[in-house]
Each structure stands twice: as structure tokens, then as C-alpha cells.
Amino acid sequence: MAKISIKIESRVLGEPNEIIVYIPKKIQAKMKSTGPKDEETGVDQAKVPYNVIYLLHGKNGDANAFFDFTNVMAYADKHEVITISTSVKNSFYTNMVYGERYFDYLSVEVPETLASLLNLNIDPMHTYILGYSMGGLGALKMGLTYPERFRGIASLSGSLRSMEENKRKIKDEDRRDLYLAFGDCEEISAQENDLFQLLEKAMEKQVNLPEIYLYCGRKDGLSEVNRAYHEYLEEKGVSHTYVEDDGGHEFERWDEQIKEYFKIIHK
Amino acid sequence: MAKISIKIESRVLGEPNEIIVYIPKKIQAKMKSTGPKDEETGVDQAKVPYNVIYLLHGKNGDANAFFDFTNVMAYADKHEVITISTSVKNSFYTNMVYGERYFDYLSVEVPETLASLLNLNIDPMHTYILGYSMGGLGALKMGLTYPERFRGIASLSGSLRSMEENKRKIKDEDRRDLYLAFGDCEEISAQENDLFQLLEKAMEKQVNLPEIYLYCGRKDGLSEVNRAYHEYLEEKGVSHTYVEDDGGHEFERWDEQIKEYFKIIHK
Amino acid sequence: MAKISIKIESRVLGEPNEIIVYIPKKIQAKMKSTGPKDEETGVDQAKVPYNVIYLLHGKNGDANAFFDFTNVMAYADKHEVITISTSVKNSFYTNMVYGERYFDYLSVEVPETLASLLNLNIDPMHTYILGYSMGGLGALKMGLTYPERFRGIASLSGSLRSMEENKRKIKDEDRRDLYLAFGDCEEISAQENDLFQLLEKAMEKQVNLPEIYLYCGRKDGLSEVNRAYHEYLEEKGVSHTYVEDDGGHEFERWDEQIKEYFKIIHK
Amino acid sequence: MAKISIKIESRVLGEPNEIIVYIPKKIQAKMKSTGPKDEETGVDQAKVPYNVIYLLHGKNGDANAFFDFTNVMAYADKHEVITISTSVKNSFYTNMVYGERYFDYLSVEVPETLASLLNLNIDPMHTYILGYSMGGLGALKMGLTYPERFRGIASLSGSLRSMEENKRKIKDEDRRDLYLAFGDCEEISAQENDLFQLLEKAMEKQVNLPEIYLYCGRKDGLSEVNRAYHEYLEEKGVSHTYVEDDGGHEFERWDEQIKEYFKIIHK
């Protein structure tokens, strides 16, 4: 295996950041140099794309959250999936109204950096994105903003509130974190961030939507919000998987779900 | 810039190890993806090789020694040189008689791993190797064993003892570290490790020798040993650079020498 | 929580090494400064010792193995246990006959280093040691060599071969790794390393033996060896816990066992 | 030596962050356990405080900036100084008007965390704070806000603009970074952040001011701003050291200055 930590001075953020790429042993063994010197490189092998998954952390998390609190390396090994993770602070995966442009960082700079530095063969039909909590929102936002890039989207206990609800929370609960990310939750912010609007826009594109997987436990405060998004998907006729159990908002459940999701990827 | 730390489970060593690759900002900007998607990639740019230097640590050191105790990142930035470093314990850059095969690790597994994972364009005419103390021995050993791979070799205060001297030290000073690496210093170990023999073998090959740069301070206990190797190079008619000053065996001097050597690379 | 990585230049090993200490959030909240300035420090609080566990990796592993391949951080959080881990290469937790003194490093230098640098309140009645595979051997060796220091020992799929068996393996299977660690498996090595002899010596001391927990799956190649040690403990009248299931030699099982063992600690 | 990296979930920031503490070999050797078990601990030794310096990074930097771009570890070793560093993003060492409370993090949570976890003996008479660029501002702000905690303050090429100038820059140059930190630069922000006001407040306290060391090169865009602060200190009759040379805004000069400053600490 190879666990690659890339520390960059992010041009978009104006800050250092870390990208972690985990390559399971079996994939590493298949990877061949594509440099100009290796003319005998197995051409066919080079064309076989690997399964890749972006892992998006929740609030208070960072690039290491999945490694620290789930067994994702074991699942990646078992099902031969490369994982990619990085840190976006508590940005809600936005270009923050008051803060840095974390969505541009994640959607533009990270893939460009990986494409330039690493010898990966990334293909949309083998690319997935998964997040928990705030990262569930991020996964859906990325996947619906760029549906042509992903085969599947998984949101685990995602913060899938509508922009309306965010607005209410900012006002009623003084949620400073939401305010820094979404500002006044106005039209322009909603167009970029509202998962309901993003779904509609994605459906208008002439591309297949990534397969959507939603999980939320019934003891989770976000349970209703997730059910609402599930119903919205149904209403729009978007086929998807919706999983409920008696879980709360906790890593133990996300670990189980990741284990399940990696099986799906592997199929 | 990108500071890439690659943690691998080394096949050769049967142990985890870390390879650190530092890519200065200006080189990173030039690097282009060579993936199947980027057909418009500037073909010419891809053919321009970068200057690359292997940095070999001394005893008690590891992959971070140069970053911790010298300003190598600043020199790398200034002169546009990619650095590569890893850890070989106190192996004297041997396939240890009693221990792991660190020379195979460094000379075979590390380059293969980098070629398979990273998108580097490594070219012998732009590849250098530098080490301090035990790493000076390592640099000369690598460079003379594989002269076709390197443009230049730099040994700073290198442990350039002959196998005879190692044998004596093991016997008289009970140098366990030398014993684990070189065993009885017999013929077979000497063929692989003796810098005097390695020079002769390199000269017999139909390749240009890398340019050799030797430094040792006059207050350094290895001063005589280095002068002896310098004289041997002269005797053999191998053009090289030999630098002496009043320094001891210390990072302060190595930092100065690295600064100078990176200027030479840049020319 | 605090995940503390301490990189030291080990005096015993003559090499850099890393010690990782994970302190769960709830324990961190209880910790108070004991510096000379904090005279008002809650005296009582300072006297409450924390549960601490040493985690010993197996072959090819290092200080990060438990974090990478098990959910130990989650269990540590849940049951309020501080974890300590470091790397001993493939030393079989010996002072290697051909190599470094890893047992001294682990049993002397690591505790001393932690005692001098960190503000921990370590107490034998709250100290445990657990290892998998080669680390299972290490845990029993440490716990039986210093029974007065530990409350409990857990060996998961431990390499609990007798010195006789090691000798046979070196001869018949050319096991170089065992040879570097145990040499000719002679009397002196056996006195230090043989778990059967170590148990007897521990029983002669006027101290309580730590509680021993043995696990090995029936599909594990080490199954017989573990059963033999279990029977030896029975024969000697040493009360202990012996757990078997249908598992193999794999992290998935060790993760389950760690989860169970941390519950025991918590009681 | 011990290089300690502490990763915490910051309570103040609601984000993970890293604190790096470097302990030179000679100090480590002197440190003794103060745990309840070590009653024979040399009482006198424990009372000798160590020289400690906080190192504050500039914009785009982080806890590693000094290690990566200067030889601070070598100077720390030579002059026996413990270094402490962490990351505050591009916060200008404020409790950001739009963002996190980095000043509280640095001035309250970091010292508390270190006091609770590490066995350091920190004493104001042996505590220093140094920063470059934005970190120069941070050093003066910390040192003048809490003069009773520091013996010396060093600002290297510090961003020592008055709040007036910040306001102008936000308006005329659209400096978003300054806006996120200082907002409208109103009275309340100025009281906390304006170095001119902070000096006056510090002078009103019944404590000795830390010794102030200012450096700025003449080719540095911040040269005038630094000279202005130097003149303000003179006007107020605050004795201080002011160093100018022909340098620009660059690590090469800061490395030289750090080397000099550590000599002063050592005296």
C-alpha cells in the first residue's frame, strides 16, 4: 500500500493544506509508470481505471477523520478503492461568504493537483464521493454540481437542510458557522448551495446522474431533513437508495455504512 | 510547492518506510497531467526533465534530517530542484550482512515506487545524489554502482573508509554498527561496498562517470579518509572537485555545502 | 482529544523513533497542570490515575498500525483509555542478537521518555499491554518480565512459539527474521525471550501476575501454538481468559477483540 | 531531542489544529518526571526553568513554517531553547470579525493545553515570542496584551500597520484578508489589535515591558511601517532594539535574524 500525504500551499485558499491519497496494495501493484522512458509499459494495464472515492469530513474534522475514526483503510484494501481526502474546515463545502473558497479548492485545485503530481488514472465511471454530516452535504453538492464526474454519491447523516432552514437557523439559533459559510442565504448563495436547486439543475444537464445513496439514523437530529430530501428525490423521480436504521449521529454507524458502500463500489 | 510524504510497506525491507519528495513551486507549476484525459497537454513541456537530487542521511538520521537541520527547501526553491529522501537506518547503505537489504531498497524499490506513483520525469542527465557522513558513502556507492543513472555525486564529510579500515575498526573498536552492515568485511561485502573497488568497476563500464564533489572539513575526524579518497581519484585520473575548509563534522557546514552544490546543479 | 506524536532520537537504538500517545477527550479534560506554578491544582484529581494501554504492533507494522487498521481511537474514547504505541521493527521485541536493543527501548527508554516529557499519571494498577501477532509475544514478554508494572496482558493471535520451535523454524524454514532476533536461540536468549521460562520466573516473584487474556482464531496458523500456551497456563494454575473463534490471522478479528478488551479495562 | 506534535480538537476554534513543541537534547536530558512516583526527583533541577520561545508564522504559513524555511532547530539546539508553534491561518492573530477566535486560541487554549499535557516548566522571565511578517504583528500583539508573560518580543519584518492603514488598505486595495480579520476596523477591533494603543495600555500596567526587538529590511515593503513603529517606541521612551539592513521580505533574512535573536536569549 501507499499512503500519500501531499502538503501544498493552496493557491485558491492562500493557506497550506494537506491531501491524503490512500492506494491499496493490489492497486499499487498494478500501477505502472507512464513516463516517457517506460515504453514497454503495459498499455492495456494503463487503460484500466481504478475505483476512486473522495471522502468528505464533517464539522470539526479534517483529512484524517476517516482514518482516525473508521476502518476505511481495511475496506479500501478489501474492495480495491483509492481514497482521496483533504480538509475544508467548517466551510460547509462552500466558497464562504466570509472566508475562503473551499468549494473551488475541492472541486478544482485538488483534482488538478492530483492529476499533475500523481500517476493516477481517474475515470468518472469509477469515481465516487462520500461524506458524513457536513460532508454529506458536500458530497451531494459536488456530485450534483458536476454530475459528469461521478458514478456515485453517498451522504451519511448529511446536513441536507434547505437554504430556507439554514436561514432560519442563523436567525433563531445564531449559528455563526452557517452565517460565515452562507451569509444571508440569498439567491446567489442558494443557487450554488441549495441541494434542491442543484438537483434540478443537474437533471437539466444531458448527463446521467450519479447514483445517490442516502443514509440517516432515526435517532439523528438530521433524520427529518434527510427524509425530506429522500422524498424530494422520489418526487422528482430520481432513483436512489435510502437507508434508515435506529442509529444516531455517530462514527460507529458511518463506519458500518462505509463498509456497505465499498461493497457496492466493488460490484 | 508540494511536500509529498509516501508511506509504503516496503516489500524489500518487510517494514514500513517513508519517502519524502519535495517539489518546488516553479516545477509544480510546470508539471502537467499525463492522464488519458489531457490530450492537449503541452507535449514539449512534458519532455523537459526536472533536476532531481537524492538526499542521503547520515547515522542516526532519517528522511527528515535534511529538512530539520538544513535549509534545503529554500535552496530547492531557488534553484528548482526536486529532492527525494528516505530512511535506511544505520545500514551504511548496504544490504546488511545482519539486517535488511537497504541498498536494494534505495536503489530499486524507491525509484520503482516513485515511477509508479508519481508523475515525475526523471532523466539521468538531470539526476544528482548527495549525502553527509554515512550518506556520503551512500552517495558514492550508489553513483559508482549505477554511474549511468546520475549526473553528479556529492559526498559531504563522507564515511569513505576502505573495507580494510572498517575491518580494523570492527576489531579494535568493537564497532557493532559496522559489523551488522559489513559482517567480516570479506571479499563479497567488499565487492559491493568498497568505494575503491566500485570506482574501478565504474571506470570499466562504457559510460561517463558522474561528476564527483567531495567535501570534508579539516577538523573532521574523517578528514584523512576523505583526503585519501581524493588522492585515489587523482591517481586514477578521475576529474572531480575537492573542497576543504576548517569545519568539523556538523550540519552547519553541510548546510553551506548544500547551498553551494545546488548552485552547481542549477548551472 | 490529543494525539501526541513524539519523535525522539533514541539513545538506546541510535535511531530516530516515534512514540504516539492518544489521550481521549474526557481524560484530557481531567488532566491538570502539575507544574510548580499551579499550586491550586486540584490535589485529588491529580491522584486519580488514568487507564493506560500499550499497543504492540506485529511484523511489518509500526506505531500507526492500530490507528490505521483498527478503530482503537473510538474504543479509547468510549472507555477512557490512553494508548501508547511505538515501532520496534521486526525485532520480535528482543534485544536483537543481530540488531538493535528494541526490548530495552520499549521497556526502559519509552516509559522514561514519557515520564519526563508528558504530564501523565501512570499507575501499574491501571496499566495494560496488548499486542497482535508478534506484538502478542511482546505483550506477554513485557508483562511477564515486569509483572509489577501491569494490571493486564492481552495477546491477540500472538506468536507464542517456544524457543525450541523458533530454533526449528530458523533451521528448517530459513527464517532469517527469527535468526536476527534470537540468534542461535541459546540459553541466554531463551532466558530473556522464552514465554514458558518467563512465566515461571514471574511466578517466583512476590507480586500478583497481571491478568492474562489470550485470543486466537481456529483458522490461524498460530492456533496450536496459542492453545499450547493456554494449556501451559492451566497446568501452572494461572487463571486467565482464553478466547477462540473461527477467525484467521487478520485485523478484522483483532479490531473486534480490542473492542472487547477495552470493555474489560473499563470495568 | 524530542519533536512533539500535538494534534488537538480545538475547543475555541471548533477545528483540529496542531501544536509543535521542539525540545533540544540538552534540555530533554535535564527534564525529570514530576509524577507522584518519582519522589527522588532532583528538586532543584525541577525549579530551573527552560528558555521557551513561541514562533509565530506569517501569512500562508503554519506550525511548520519555521522548521521548513529556517534552521531554527539548529539554533534551538545550540542555545538551549524550547520552541512552540501552531497555526492560525491568515487570521492576523485576531479573534476574527468574520472567522474563528485565533487570538484566544493562541493566548489561552495553547498555553493551557501545553500546561496540562506536557511536563514543561514555563516561566515568564524565560519566555519569548517571535514572529515574521503577519507573525511579527502577532508577537507584538501577544507581548503587549500580556506583558507579564514574556521576557522578550521579536518582530521580523512585521505587518505593523496602524488600524488606520488597515482600513485604507481594505477600502483602496480591497484586501479581503484584512477585512475578514479586522472587519470595519472600528474602535472595538482597534482596541484589541492596534499596536499603538496596545503599547499604551501595556505601559499603564504595573509590569515591566518585555524587551522589544524590531527588524525590517530596507527593501521590504513594510520598511516604512516598521520605522514608524520604531519611532513611536522612541517617542514613548520605550527602550528597544531596532535593526535594519538591505534585506527584503524573505526567509533568508529571517533565518539570519533568528540566529541572532537566539544568541540574545541565551545570554
Coordinates of C-alpha atoms in Angstrom, one line a residue, chain A residues 8-245:
Chain A
I8 CA 0.6 22.1 -0.7
E9 CA 0.5 25.8 -0.5
S10 CA -3.0 26.2 -1.8
R11 CA -3.3 28.9 -4.4
V12 CA -7.1 29.1 -4.0
L13 CA -7.0 29.2 -0.2
G14 CA -3.8 31.1 0.3
E15 CA -3.1 28.6 3.1
P16 CA -1.2 25.3 3.4
N17 CA -3.4 22.3 3.2
E18 CA -3.0 18.5 3.1
I19 CA -4.4 16.0 0.6
I20 CA -4.2 12.3 1.6
V21 CA -4.4 9.6 -1.1
Y22 CA -4.5 6.0 0.1
I23 CA -3.6 3.4 -2.5
P24 CA -4.3 -0.2 -1.6
K25 CA -1.6 -2.7 -2.2
K26 CA -3.3 -4.5 -5.0
I27 CA -3.8 -1.3 -7.0
Q28 CA -0.3 -0.2 -6.3
A29 CA 0.9 -3.4 -7.8
K30 CA -1.0 -2.7 -11.0
M31 CA 0.2 0.8 -11.4
K32 CA 2.9 1.2 -14.0
S33 CA 5.0 4.2 -14.8
T34 CA 3.7 6.2 -17.7
G35 CA 6.8 8.3 -18.0
P36 CA 8.5 8.7 -21.4
K37 CA 11.2 6.2 -20.5
D38 CA 9.0 3.2 -19.9
E39 CA 8.0 2.4 -23.5
E40 CA 7.3 -1.2 -22.7
T41 CA 4.7 -0.2 -20.1
G42 CA 1.8 -2.5 -20.4
V43 CA -0.6 -0.3 -22.5
D44 CA -3.6 -2.2 -21.5
Q45 CA -3.0 -2.1 -17.8
A46 CA -2.6 1.7 -18.1
K47 CA -6.1 1.9 -19.5
V48 CA -7.8 0.1 -16.7
P49 CA -9.1 2.8 -14.4
Y50 CA -9.1 2.3 -10.6
N51 CA -12.1 2.9 -8.4
V52 CA -11.6 6.1 -6.6
I53 CA -13.6 7.7 -3.8
Y54 CA -13.5 11.2 -2.4
L55 CA -14.1 11.2 1.4
L56 CA -15.5 14.4 2.8
H57 CA -15.3 15.0 6.5
G58 CA -17.9 16.7 8.7
K59 CA -17.6 19.7 11.0
N60 CA -14.6 19.8 13.3
G61 CA -13.0 17.1 11.0
D62 CA -10.1 17.1 8.6
A63 CA -8.3 14.9 6.1
N64 CA -7.6 12.3 8.7
A65 CA -11.1 11.9 10.2
F66 CA -11.9 8.8 8.2
F67 CA -8.6 7.2 9.0
D68 CA -8.9 8.0 12.7
F69 CA -12.5 7.1 13.3
T70 CA -13.4 4.4 10.7
N71 CA -11.7 1.4 9.3
V72 CA -11.7 2.8 5.8
M73 CA -8.2 1.5 5.0
A74 CA -9.3 -2.0 5.6
Y75 CA -12.4 -1.6 3.3
A76 CA -10.3 0.1 0.7
D77 CA -7.9 -2.8 0.7
K78 CA -10.6 -5.4 0.6
H79 CA -12.5 -3.8 -2.3
E80 CA -9.6 -2.1 -4.1
V81 CA -10.6 1.5 -3.9
I82 CA -8.3 4.5 -3.8
T83 CA -9.4 7.1 -1.3
I84 CA -8.8 10.9 -1.5
S85 CA -9.4 13.2 1.4
T86 CA -8.5 16.8 2.4
S87 CA -9.6 19.5 4.8
V88 CA -12.1 22.2 4.2
K89 CA -12.5 23.5 7.8
N90 CA -16.1 24.2 8.8
S91 CA -16.9 25.7 5.4
F92 CA -19.9 23.6 4.6
Y93 CA -18.1 23.0 1.3
T94 CA -18.9 26.5 0.1
N95 CA -17.0 29.3 -1.3
M96 CA -17.6 31.0 2.0
V97 CA -19.3 34.3 2.0
Y98 CA -17.0 35.3 4.8
G99 CA -13.9 33.1 4.4
E100 CA -12.0 31.1 1.9
R101 CA -13.2 29.5 -1.4
Y102 CA -13.2 25.9 -0.2
F103 CA -15.6 24.6 -2.8
D104 CA -13.3 25.8 -5.6
Y105 CA -10.4 24.3 -3.7
L106 CA -12.0 20.9 -3.5
S107 CA -13.6 20.9 -7.0
V108 CA -10.8 22.5 -9.0
E109 CA -7.5 22.7 -7.2
V110 CA -7.5 19.3 -5.6
P111 CA -8.2 17.3 -8.8
E112 CA -5.7 19.4 -10.8
T113 CA -3.0 19.0 -8.2
L114 CA -3.5 15.2 -8.1
A115 CA -3.6 15.0 -11.9
S116 CA -0.3 16.9 -12.1
L117 CA 1.6 15.1 -9.3
L118 CA 0.3 11.6 -9.2
N119 CA 0.2 8.9 -11.8
L120 CA -3.5 8.1 -11.3
N121 CA -5.9 7.1 -14.0
I122 CA -9.1 8.7 -12.8
D123 CA -12.3 8.0 -14.8
P124 CA -15.7 9.3 -14.0
M125 CA -17.3 5.9 -14.3
H126 CA -15.1 4.7 -11.5
T127 CA -15.2 7.8 -9.3
Y128 CA -17.3 8.1 -6.1
I129 CA -17.8 10.7 -3.5
L130 CA -18.9 10.1 0.1
G131 CA -19.3 12.3 3.2
Y132 CA -20.7 12.3 6.7
S133 CA -22.7 15.1 8.3
M134 CA -21.4 18.4 6.8
G135 CA -19.5 16.1 4.3
G136 CA -22.8 14.5 3.2
L137 CA -23.9 17.9 2.1
G138 CA -20.5 18.3 0.4
A139 CA -20.8 15.0 -1.4
L140 CA -24.3 15.9 -2.8
K141 CA -23.2 19.4 -3.7
M142 CA -20.1 18.2 -5.6
G143 CA -21.9 15.3 -7.2
L144 CA -24.9 17.4 -8.4
T145 CA -22.8 20.4 -9.5
Y146 CA -20.5 18.1 -11.5
P147 CA -22.7 15.0 -12.2
E148 CA -20.5 14.1 -15.2
R149 CA -17.6 13.5 -12.9
F150 CA -19.1 10.8 -10.6
R151 CA -20.6 7.4 -10.7
G152 CA -22.0 7.5 -7.2
I153 CA -22.7 9.9 -4.4
A154 CA -23.1 8.8 -0.7
S155 CA -24.4 11.0 2.0
L156 CA -24.2 9.6 5.5
S157 CA -26.3 11.6 8.0
G158 CA -25.8 14.6 5.8
S159 CA -26.6 18.2 6.8
L160 CA -29.1 18.3 4.0
R161 CA -31.0 21.4 5.1
S162 CA -32.6 23.7 2.6
M163 CA -31.3 27.2 2.3
E164 CA -34.5 28.3 4.0
E165 CA -33.8 26.2 7.0
N166 CA -30.2 27.5 7.2
K167 CA -31.6 31.0 7.1
R168 CA -33.9 30.2 10.0
K169 CA -31.1 28.6 12.0
I170 CA -28.8 31.6 11.5
K171 CA -31.6 33.9 12.7
D172 CA -33.1 31.8 15.5
E173 CA -30.1 29.9 16.8
D174 CA -27.4 32.4 16.0
R175 CA -25.5 29.8 14.0
R176 CA -22.4 31.8 13.2
D177 CA -20.8 28.8 11.3
L178 CA -23.7 28.8 8.9
Y179 CA -23.6 32.6 8.6
L180 CA -19.9 32.6 7.7
A181 CA -20.5 30.0 5.0
F182 CA -23.8 31.1 3.6
G183 CA -24.1 34.7 4.6
D184 CA -27.6 35.9 4.3
C185 CA -28.6 32.8 2.4
E186 CA -29.6 34.9 -0.5
E187 CA -30.4 33.9 -4.0
I188 CA -26.8 33.8 -5.2
S189 CA -25.7 31.6 -2.3
A190 CA -28.7 29.4 -2.7
Q191 CA -28.0 28.8 -6.4
E192 CA -24.6 27.5 -5.5
N193 CA -25.5 25.6 -2.4
D194 CA -29.1 24.6 -2.2
L195 CA -29.3 20.9 -2.8
F196 CA -32.9 21.1 -4.1
Q197 CA -32.0 23.7 -6.7
L198 CA -28.8 21.8 -7.5
L199 CA -30.7 18.6 -8.2
E200 CA -33.0 20.4 -10.7
K201 CA -30.0 21.9 -12.5
A202 CA -28.2 18.5 -12.6
M203 CA -31.4 17.0 -14.2
E204 CA -31.4 19.6 -16.9
K205 CA -27.9 18.6 -18.0
Q206 CA -27.7 16.0 -20.7
V207 CA -25.8 13.6 -18.4
N208 CA -26.6 10.6 -16.3
L209 CA -27.0 11.5 -12.7
P210 CA -24.6 9.7 -10.3
E211 CA -26.4 7.0 -8.3
I212 CA -27.4 8.5 -5.0
Y213 CA -27.1 6.7 -1.6
L214 CA -28.6 8.4 1.4
Y215 CA -28.3 7.1 5.0
C216 CA -29.6 8.6 8.2
G217 CA -30.4 7.0 11.6
R218 CA -33.7 7.7 13.2
K219 CA -32.1 8.9 16.4
D220 CA -30.2 11.5 14.4
G221 CA -31.3 15.1 14.7
L222 CA -30.9 15.3 10.9
S223 CA -33.3 12.4 10.4
E224 CA -36.3 14.5 9.2
V225 CA -34.1 16.6 6.9
N226 CA -32.8 13.5 5.3
R227 CA -36.2 12.0 4.9
A228 CA -37.3 15.3 3.3
Y229 CA -34.5 15.0 0.7
H230 CA -35.3 11.4 0.1
E231 CA -38.9 12.4 -0.6
Y232 CA -37.8 15.1 -2.9
L233 CA -35.8 12.7 -4.9
E234 CA -38.8 10.4 -5.1
E235 CA -41.0 13.3 -6.2
K236 CA -38.5 14.1 -8.9
G237 CA -38.4 10.5 -10.0
V238 CA -34.7 10.2 -9.2
S239 CA -34.0 6.5 -8.4
H240 CA -31.8 6.3 -5.3
T241 CA -31.1 4.2 -2.3
Y242 CA -32.4 5.3 1.1
V243 CA -31.2 3.6 4.2
E244 CA -32.6 4.2 7.7
D245 CA -31.8 2.4 11.0

